[in-house]
Short mmCIF file of C-alpha atoms and ligand atoms in Angstrom, two decimals:
data_model
loop_
_atom_site.label_atom_id
_atom_site.label_comp_id
_atom_site.label_asym_id
_atom_site.label_seq_id
_atom_site.Cartn_x
_atom_site.Cartn_y
_atom_site.Cartn_z
CA MET A 20 150.81 117.55 162.82
CA ASN A 21 154.50 116.78 162.22
CA ILE A 22 155.57 113.14 162.14
CA GLN A 23 158.03 112.31 164.92
CA TRP A 24 159.55 108.96 165.87
CA PHE A 25 162.51 109.00 168.21
CA PRO A 26 162.34 106.02 170.57
CA GLY A 27 164.90 105.56 173.37
CA HIS A 28 167.04 103.06 171.45
CA MET A 29 167.83 105.76 168.85
CA HIS A 30 169.03 108.14 171.55
CA LYS A 31 171.25 105.34 172.84
CA ALA A 32 172.48 104.50 169.33
CA ILE A 33 173.54 108.12 168.70
CA LYS A 34 175.35 108.14 172.04
CA GLU A 35 177.20 104.93 171.04
CA ILE A 36 178.10 106.39 167.64
CA LYS A 37 179.65 109.41 169.42
CA GLU A 38 181.55 107.11 171.78
CA THR A 39 183.00 105.03 168.90
CA LEU A 40 183.78 108.06 166.74
CA SER A 41 187.47 108.28 167.65
CA LYS A 42 188.01 104.63 166.66
CA VAL A 43 186.81 104.98 163.04
CA ASP A 44 188.55 106.50 160.02
CA MET A 45 185.49 107.37 157.96
CA PHE A 46 181.74 107.11 157.51
CA ILE A 47 179.54 105.63 154.86
CA GLU A 48 176.30 107.55 155.18
CA VAL A 49 173.52 105.54 153.62
CA LEU A 50 170.72 107.59 152.05
CA ASP A 51 167.54 106.48 150.32
CA ALA A 52 167.80 107.24 146.57
CA ARG A 53 164.08 108.12 146.55
CA ILE A 54 164.55 110.83 149.21
CA PRO A 55 168.23 111.88 149.26
CA TYR A 56 167.39 115.09 151.15
CA SER A 57 164.92 113.84 153.75
CA SER A 58 167.03 110.77 154.52
CA GLN A 59 170.02 112.93 155.55
CA ASN A 60 169.98 112.96 159.32
CA PRO A 61 171.23 116.40 160.49
CA VAL A 62 172.33 114.94 163.84
CA LEU A 63 174.59 112.39 162.11
CA GLN A 64 176.04 115.11 159.91
CA GLN A 65 176.86 117.11 163.01
CA VAL A 66 178.32 114.09 164.81
CA ARG A 67 180.64 113.05 161.99
CA GLY A 68 182.01 116.58 161.67
CA GLU A 69 185.03 116.70 159.38
CA LYS A 70 185.63 112.93 159.17
CA PRO A 71 185.79 111.67 155.56
CA CYS A 72 182.43 110.45 154.34
CA LEU A 73 181.14 108.54 151.35
CA GLN A 74 177.44 109.00 150.73
CA VAL A 75 175.67 106.03 149.23
CA LEU A 76 172.21 106.26 147.69
CA THR A 77 170.65 102.84 148.21
CA LYS A 78 167.55 101.26 146.68
CA SER A 79 168.29 103.02 143.39
CA ASP A 80 166.29 100.25 141.66
CA LEU A 81 163.20 101.83 143.28
CA ALA A 82 164.15 105.42 142.27
CA ASP A 83 163.87 107.38 139.04
CA PRO A 84 167.27 106.95 137.28
CA ILE A 85 167.25 110.45 135.76
CA GLU A 86 166.63 112.04 139.16
CA THR A 87 169.28 109.83 140.80
CA LYS A 88 171.85 111.13 138.31
CA GLN A 89 170.85 114.70 139.12
CA TRP A 90 171.09 114.10 142.85
CA LEU A 91 174.55 112.54 142.50
CA GLU A 92 175.76 115.59 140.57
CA TYR A 93 174.15 117.94 143.08
CA ILE A 94 175.69 116.25 146.12
CA LEU A 95 179.13 116.12 144.55
CA GLU A 96 178.96 119.82 143.52
CA GLN A 97 177.21 121.36 146.49
CA GLN A 98 178.36 119.25 149.39
CA ASN A 99 181.77 118.27 148.01
CA THR A 100 181.17 114.70 149.19
CA GLN A 101 181.91 111.50 147.28
CA CYS A 102 178.60 109.89 146.38
CA ARG A 103 177.53 106.66 144.65
CA ALA A 104 174.16 105.11 143.83
CA ILE A 105 173.73 101.38 144.42
CA SER A 106 171.11 98.67 144.37
CA MET A 107 171.15 95.19 145.86
CA ARG A 108 170.15 94.06 142.38
CA ARG A 109 173.51 95.20 140.97
CA ARG A 110 176.09 93.62 143.27
CA GLY A 111 179.09 94.42 141.03
CA GLU A 112 178.83 98.16 141.78
CA ILE A 113 178.73 97.55 145.50
CA LYS A 114 182.10 95.78 145.52
CA LYS A 115 183.67 98.93 144.02
CA LEU A 116 182.78 100.94 147.13
CA THR A 117 185.74 99.58 149.08
CA GLY A 118 188.04 101.03 146.40
CA VAL A 119 186.35 104.42 146.81
CA CYS A 120 186.90 104.22 150.58
CA ARG A 121 190.57 103.38 150.12
CA GLY A 122 190.90 106.25 147.62
CA LEU A 123 190.01 108.68 150.42
CA PHE A 124 193.19 107.71 152.29
CA SER A 125 196.25 108.07 150.05
CA HIS A 126 198.61 106.90 152.84
CA LYS A 127 196.62 103.68 153.18
CA ALA A 128 196.35 103.02 149.45
CA ASN A 129 198.67 99.96 149.59
CA GLY A 130 195.97 98.07 151.49
CA LEU A 131 198.31 97.07 154.32
CA GLU A 132 196.79 99.40 156.87
CA ALA A 133 193.22 98.76 157.97
CA ILE A 134 190.48 101.28 157.28
CA LYS A 135 187.66 101.38 159.82
CA VAL A 136 184.35 102.44 158.32
CA MET A 137 181.20 103.20 160.28
CA ILE A 138 177.99 102.67 158.31
CA VAL A 139 175.29 105.09 159.46
CA GLY A 140 171.88 106.25 158.29
CA ILE A 141 168.17 106.38 158.93
CA PRO A 142 166.23 103.17 159.70
CA ASN A 143 165.38 100.63 156.98
CA VAL A 144 167.57 102.31 154.36
CA GLY A 145 169.72 99.23 153.65
CA LYS A 146 172.79 99.59 155.89
CA SER A 147 172.92 95.93 156.97
CA SER A 148 172.13 94.74 153.42
CA LEU A 149 175.07 96.80 152.18
CA ILE A 150 177.35 95.18 154.77
CA ASN A 151 176.22 91.71 153.73
CA ALA A 152 176.80 92.54 150.07
CA LEU A 153 180.29 93.91 150.80
CA SER A 154 181.27 90.88 152.85
CA GLY A 155 179.66 88.36 150.50
CA ARG A 156 178.01 86.64 153.48
CA VAL A 157 174.79 87.04 155.46
CA ILE A 158 176.39 88.42 158.56
CA ALA A 159 174.11 91.29 159.61
CA LYS A 160 170.40 90.87 160.26
CA THR A 161 168.17 92.63 157.71
CA GLY A 162 164.40 93.07 157.41
CA ASN A 163 161.79 95.13 155.65
CA GLU A 164 160.85 97.25 158.66
CA PRO A 165 162.65 100.00 160.59
CA ALA A 166 164.78 99.29 163.69
CA VAL A 167 165.99 95.78 162.78
CA THR A 168 169.60 96.40 163.88
CA LYS A 169 169.63 97.01 167.62
CA ARG A 170 173.34 97.36 168.41
CA GLN A 171 176.67 98.01 166.73
CA GLN A 172 178.29 95.04 164.97
CA ARG A 173 181.87 94.81 163.68
CA ILE A 174 182.62 92.97 160.44
CA GLU A 175 186.10 92.44 159.00
CA LEU A 176 186.37 92.22 155.21
CA ASP A 177 189.15 90.22 153.52
CA ASN A 178 190.74 93.38 152.09
CA ASN A 179 191.64 94.93 155.45
CA ILE A 180 188.52 97.04 155.69
CA ILE A 181 186.62 96.88 158.96
CA LEU A 182 182.94 97.79 158.87
CA LEU A 183 180.77 98.82 161.78
CA ASP A 184 177.02 98.32 161.35
CA THR A 185 174.88 100.68 163.46
CA PRO A 186 171.16 100.91 164.29
CA GLY A 187 169.17 103.27 162.04
CA VAL A 188 168.56 106.64 163.65
CA LEU A 189 166.18 109.52 163.05
CA TRP A 190 166.35 112.84 164.90
CA PRO A 191 164.17 114.24 167.68
CA ASN A 192 162.58 117.10 165.79
CA ILE A 193 161.81 116.64 162.09
CA GLU A 194 161.04 120.28 161.41
CA ASN A 195 160.00 119.91 157.77
CA PRO A 196 156.59 118.20 157.77
CA TYR A 197 157.04 117.08 154.15
CA SER A 198 160.26 115.29 155.05
CA GLY A 199 158.37 113.47 157.81
CA LEU A 200 155.74 112.36 155.33
CA ARG A 201 158.28 111.22 152.76
CA LEU A 202 160.20 109.28 155.43
CA GLY A 203 156.92 107.60 156.33
CA ILE A 204 156.07 106.80 152.71
CA THR A 205 159.43 105.13 152.06
CA GLY A 206 159.25 103.05 155.27
CA ALA A 207 161.78 104.70 157.60
CA ILE A 208 159.22 105.29 160.35
CA LYS A 209 157.52 102.49 162.25
CA ASP A 210 153.98 101.91 160.99
CA THR A 211 152.55 102.27 164.49
CA ALA A 212 153.82 105.89 164.64
CA ILE A 213 152.03 107.03 161.48
CA HIS A 214 148.65 107.10 159.78
CA TYR A 215 148.67 105.56 156.32
CA ASN A 216 145.89 107.93 155.26
CA ASN A 217 148.03 111.04 155.74
CA LEU A 218 150.90 109.40 153.91
CA ALA A 219 148.76 108.13 151.05
CA TYR A 220 146.99 111.44 150.37
CA TYR A 221 150.32 113.23 150.33
CA ALA A 222 151.88 110.51 148.13
CA ALA A 223 148.90 110.82 145.76
CA GLU A 224 149.45 114.58 145.48
CA LEU A 225 153.17 114.14 144.81
CA LEU A 226 152.67 111.41 142.23
CA LEU A 227 149.95 113.32 140.39
CA ASP A 228 152.39 116.16 140.10
CA ARG A 229 155.52 114.17 139.28
CA TYR A 230 154.53 110.81 137.76
CA PRO A 231 150.95 110.96 136.35
CA SER A 232 151.75 108.53 133.52
CA LEU A 233 152.88 105.84 136.02
CA LEU A 234 149.58 106.23 137.88
CA ILE A 235 147.61 105.91 134.63
CA ALA A 236 149.50 102.74 133.70
CA ARG A 237 149.26 101.08 137.13
CA TYR A 238 145.58 101.76 137.86
CA LYS A 239 144.34 101.74 134.24
CA LEU A 240 142.99 105.31 134.53
CA ASP A 241 141.25 106.94 131.54
CA GLN A 242 142.77 110.30 132.35
CA VAL A 243 144.76 112.06 135.05
CA PRO A 244 142.49 112.59 138.10
CA HIS A 245 141.79 116.21 139.16
CA ASP A 246 143.13 115.77 142.65
CA ASN A 247 144.34 113.26 145.24
CA GLU A 248 140.81 112.51 146.49
CA GLN A 249 139.64 111.55 143.01
CA LEU A 250 142.77 109.42 142.55
CA MET A 251 142.18 107.53 145.81
CA GLU A 252 138.58 106.88 144.79
CA GLN A 253 139.66 105.56 141.40
CA ILE A 254 142.30 103.29 142.95
CA ALA A 255 139.63 101.87 145.27
CA ARG A 256 137.25 101.19 142.39
CA TYR A 257 139.94 99.67 140.17
CA ARG A 258 141.11 97.33 142.93
CA GLY A 259 137.57 96.41 144.04
CA ALA A 260 137.93 98.08 147.45
CA ILE A 261 134.20 98.58 147.96
CA LYS A 262 132.39 98.34 151.29
CA THR A 263 128.99 96.71 151.78
CA GLY A 264 126.49 99.29 150.63
CA GLY A 265 128.68 100.21 147.65
CA LYS A 266 130.83 102.93 149.23
CA VAL A 267 134.51 102.99 148.27
CA ASP A 268 136.93 101.76 150.94
CA LEU A 269 139.42 104.64 151.00
CA GLU A 270 141.40 103.13 153.85
CA ARG A 271 142.19 100.09 151.71
CA ALA A 272 143.02 102.32 148.76
CA CYS A 273 145.53 104.16 150.97
CA ASN A 274 147.21 100.87 151.91
CA ILE A 275 147.31 99.81 148.25
CA LEU A 276 149.00 103.05 147.16
CA ILE A 277 151.60 103.04 149.94
CA ASN A 278 152.45 99.38 149.34
CA ASP A 279 152.77 99.99 145.59
CA VAL A 280 155.08 102.95 146.15
CA ARG A 281 157.25 101.02 148.62
CA SER A 282 157.53 97.89 146.51
CA GLY A 283 158.32 99.70 143.27
CA ALA A 284 155.15 98.35 141.59
CA LEU A 285 154.50 101.77 140.04
CA GLY A 286 158.02 102.05 138.62
CA GLY A 287 161.06 104.07 139.67
CA LEU A 288 160.00 107.03 141.81
CA THR A 289 162.01 109.86 143.31
CA LEU A 290 159.91 111.86 145.73
CA GLU A 291 162.03 115.01 145.98
CA THR A 292 164.38 117.15 143.92
CA PRO A 293 167.14 119.60 144.89
CA GLN A 294 164.76 122.43 143.90
CA MET A 295 162.03 121.12 146.23
CA MET A 296 164.63 120.82 148.97
CA GLN A 297 165.75 124.44 148.60
CA ALA A 298 162.17 125.75 148.67
CA GLU A 299 161.28 123.67 151.74
CA GLN A 300 164.45 124.67 153.56
CA LEU A 301 163.55 128.34 153.05
CA GLU A 302 160.07 127.66 154.44
CA VAL A 303 161.54 125.89 157.50
CA GLU A 304 163.88 128.85 158.13
CA LYS A 305 160.96 131.27 157.82
CA GLN A 306 158.90 129.29 160.32
CA ARG A 307 161.85 129.03 162.68
CA ALA A 308 162.28 132.84 162.56
CA GLU A 309 158.54 133.38 163.17
CA LYS A 310 158.60 131.00 166.16
CA GLU A 311 161.62 132.82 167.60
CA GLN A 312 159.90 136.18 167.12
CA GLU A 313 156.78 134.91 168.91
CA LYS A 314 158.96 133.55 171.74
CA GLN A 315 160.64 136.94 172.14
CA ARG A 316 157.26 138.72 172.06
CA LEU A 317 155.86 136.50 174.83
CA LYS A 318 159.03 136.98 176.87
CA ALA A 319 158.77 140.78 176.56
CA GLU A 320 155.09 140.64 177.53
CA ARG A 321 155.88 138.56 180.62
CA LYS A 322 158.62 141.01 181.62
CA LYS A 323 156.21 143.94 181.23
CA ARG A 324 153.52 142.23 183.31
CA PHE A 325 156.07 141.48 186.02
CA LYS A 326 157.25 145.13 186.09
CA ASN A 327 153.65 146.42 186.24
CA ARG A 328 152.90 144.10 189.16
CA GLN A 329 155.97 145.36 191.04
CA SER A 330 155.12 149.00 190.53
CA HIS A 331 151.55 148.56 191.95
N1 GTP B 430 164.62 97.15 146.43
C1 GTP B 430 165.66 97.21 147.24
N2 GTP B 430 165.53 96.83 148.54
C2 GTP B 430 166.61 96.93 149.33
C3 GTP B 430 167.86 97.41 148.89
N3 GTP B 430 168.72 97.42 149.95
C4 GTP B 430 168.03 96.95 151.01
N4 GTP B 430 166.77 96.66 150.65
C5 GTP B 430 165.70 96.13 151.52
O1 GTP B 430 165.42 97.11 152.50
C6 GTP B 430 165.04 96.51 153.74
C7 GTP B 430 165.87 97.06 154.88
O2 GTP B 430 167.21 96.62 154.75
P1 GTP B 430 168.22 96.59 155.98
O3 GTP B 430 169.57 96.29 155.41
O4 GTP B 430 167.72 95.74 157.08
O5 GTP B 430 168.15 98.13 156.43
P2 GTP B 430 168.91 98.83 157.66
O6 GTP B 430 169.29 100.18 157.19
O7 GTP B 430 169.99 97.97 158.18
O8 GTP B 430 167.72 98.95 158.70
P3 GTP B 430 167.77 99.12 160.32
O9 GTP B 430 168.74 98.12 160.86
O10 GTP B 430 166.37 98.87 160.74
O11 GTP B 430 168.18 100.54 160.56
C8 GTP B 430 165.21 94.99 153.53
O12 GTP B 430 163.95 94.43 153.24
C9 GTP B 430 166.13 94.90 152.33
O13 GTP B 430 165.94 93.72 151.58
C10 GTP B 430 167.99 97.79 147.51
O14 GTP B 430 169.02 98.21 147.01
N5 GTP B 430 166.84 97.67 146.75
MG1 MG B 431 170.29 97.19 160.03
#
């Protein structure tokens, strides 16, 4: 089953973003460096249209630096969008973002005219943290769970840049089930809307494929497990997650793995590549076409039945 989380406040937040659109000069779209594809909200892309946009990959301290470099090159080449990777652990780089914003407006380069920037993105990606870092003050509420920011907030920086913080938003139909899982793994979806087990088994599969040496180091494994089930069992044994009677507690092992991925305890992880994205996008298009075909078939059948009934 696909993961979906689109509570009413997100619908309202998108409506407010549309209403404020004409008052802003540009967007900073905040993406998660671990999932630069799945954290791109197609609704936000549609809403911002042709307005200038700077894409910022946050939490790069939790991502694989080699993959982050590749993603930056890919976004710049393929989407023709300015893109930077940042981390709250490297504040110096964050300050440079205002210069990048100003660079997008040659007629405002003297700094006398204000630039209004709307910060948008999925939940829990670090929008409010970015605003605090840019302003040098704790001005926007942050927290390690999705949906912390509930309404828009305006913040004026000293250098004539006005920022607008917005609530994190997802979209009503996450068609790619793998994107849904990766959004869940990284913490963009409220825990009550997901099952850790599904996330953990998928994360285990991904990590076995992409980062087996990090798993070996973290859980002191003798060798790479055959599959995700064996990995979960070994994590449970290593961490003493054993139930009375001696059976392994797989539920606890799932929690351990997800928490380790989210906190960066395993090391820098990037959960998707441009190649994975292209393959999954093709699959989504194929499924969309099949669904449409089935819809048309059912429609034709209904029409035929209706005609038959009339002729009798
Ligand atoms: N490791 C790491 N954590 C970060 C970074 N940026 C933000 N965080 C953490 O991510 C969590 C979410 O940050 P917020 O700034 O509240 O995220 P948000 O996008 O405003 O979230 P919503 O308002 O819920 O949409 C907090 O626990 C932050 O401390 C980063 O660069 N690295
Ligand atoms: Mg926020």
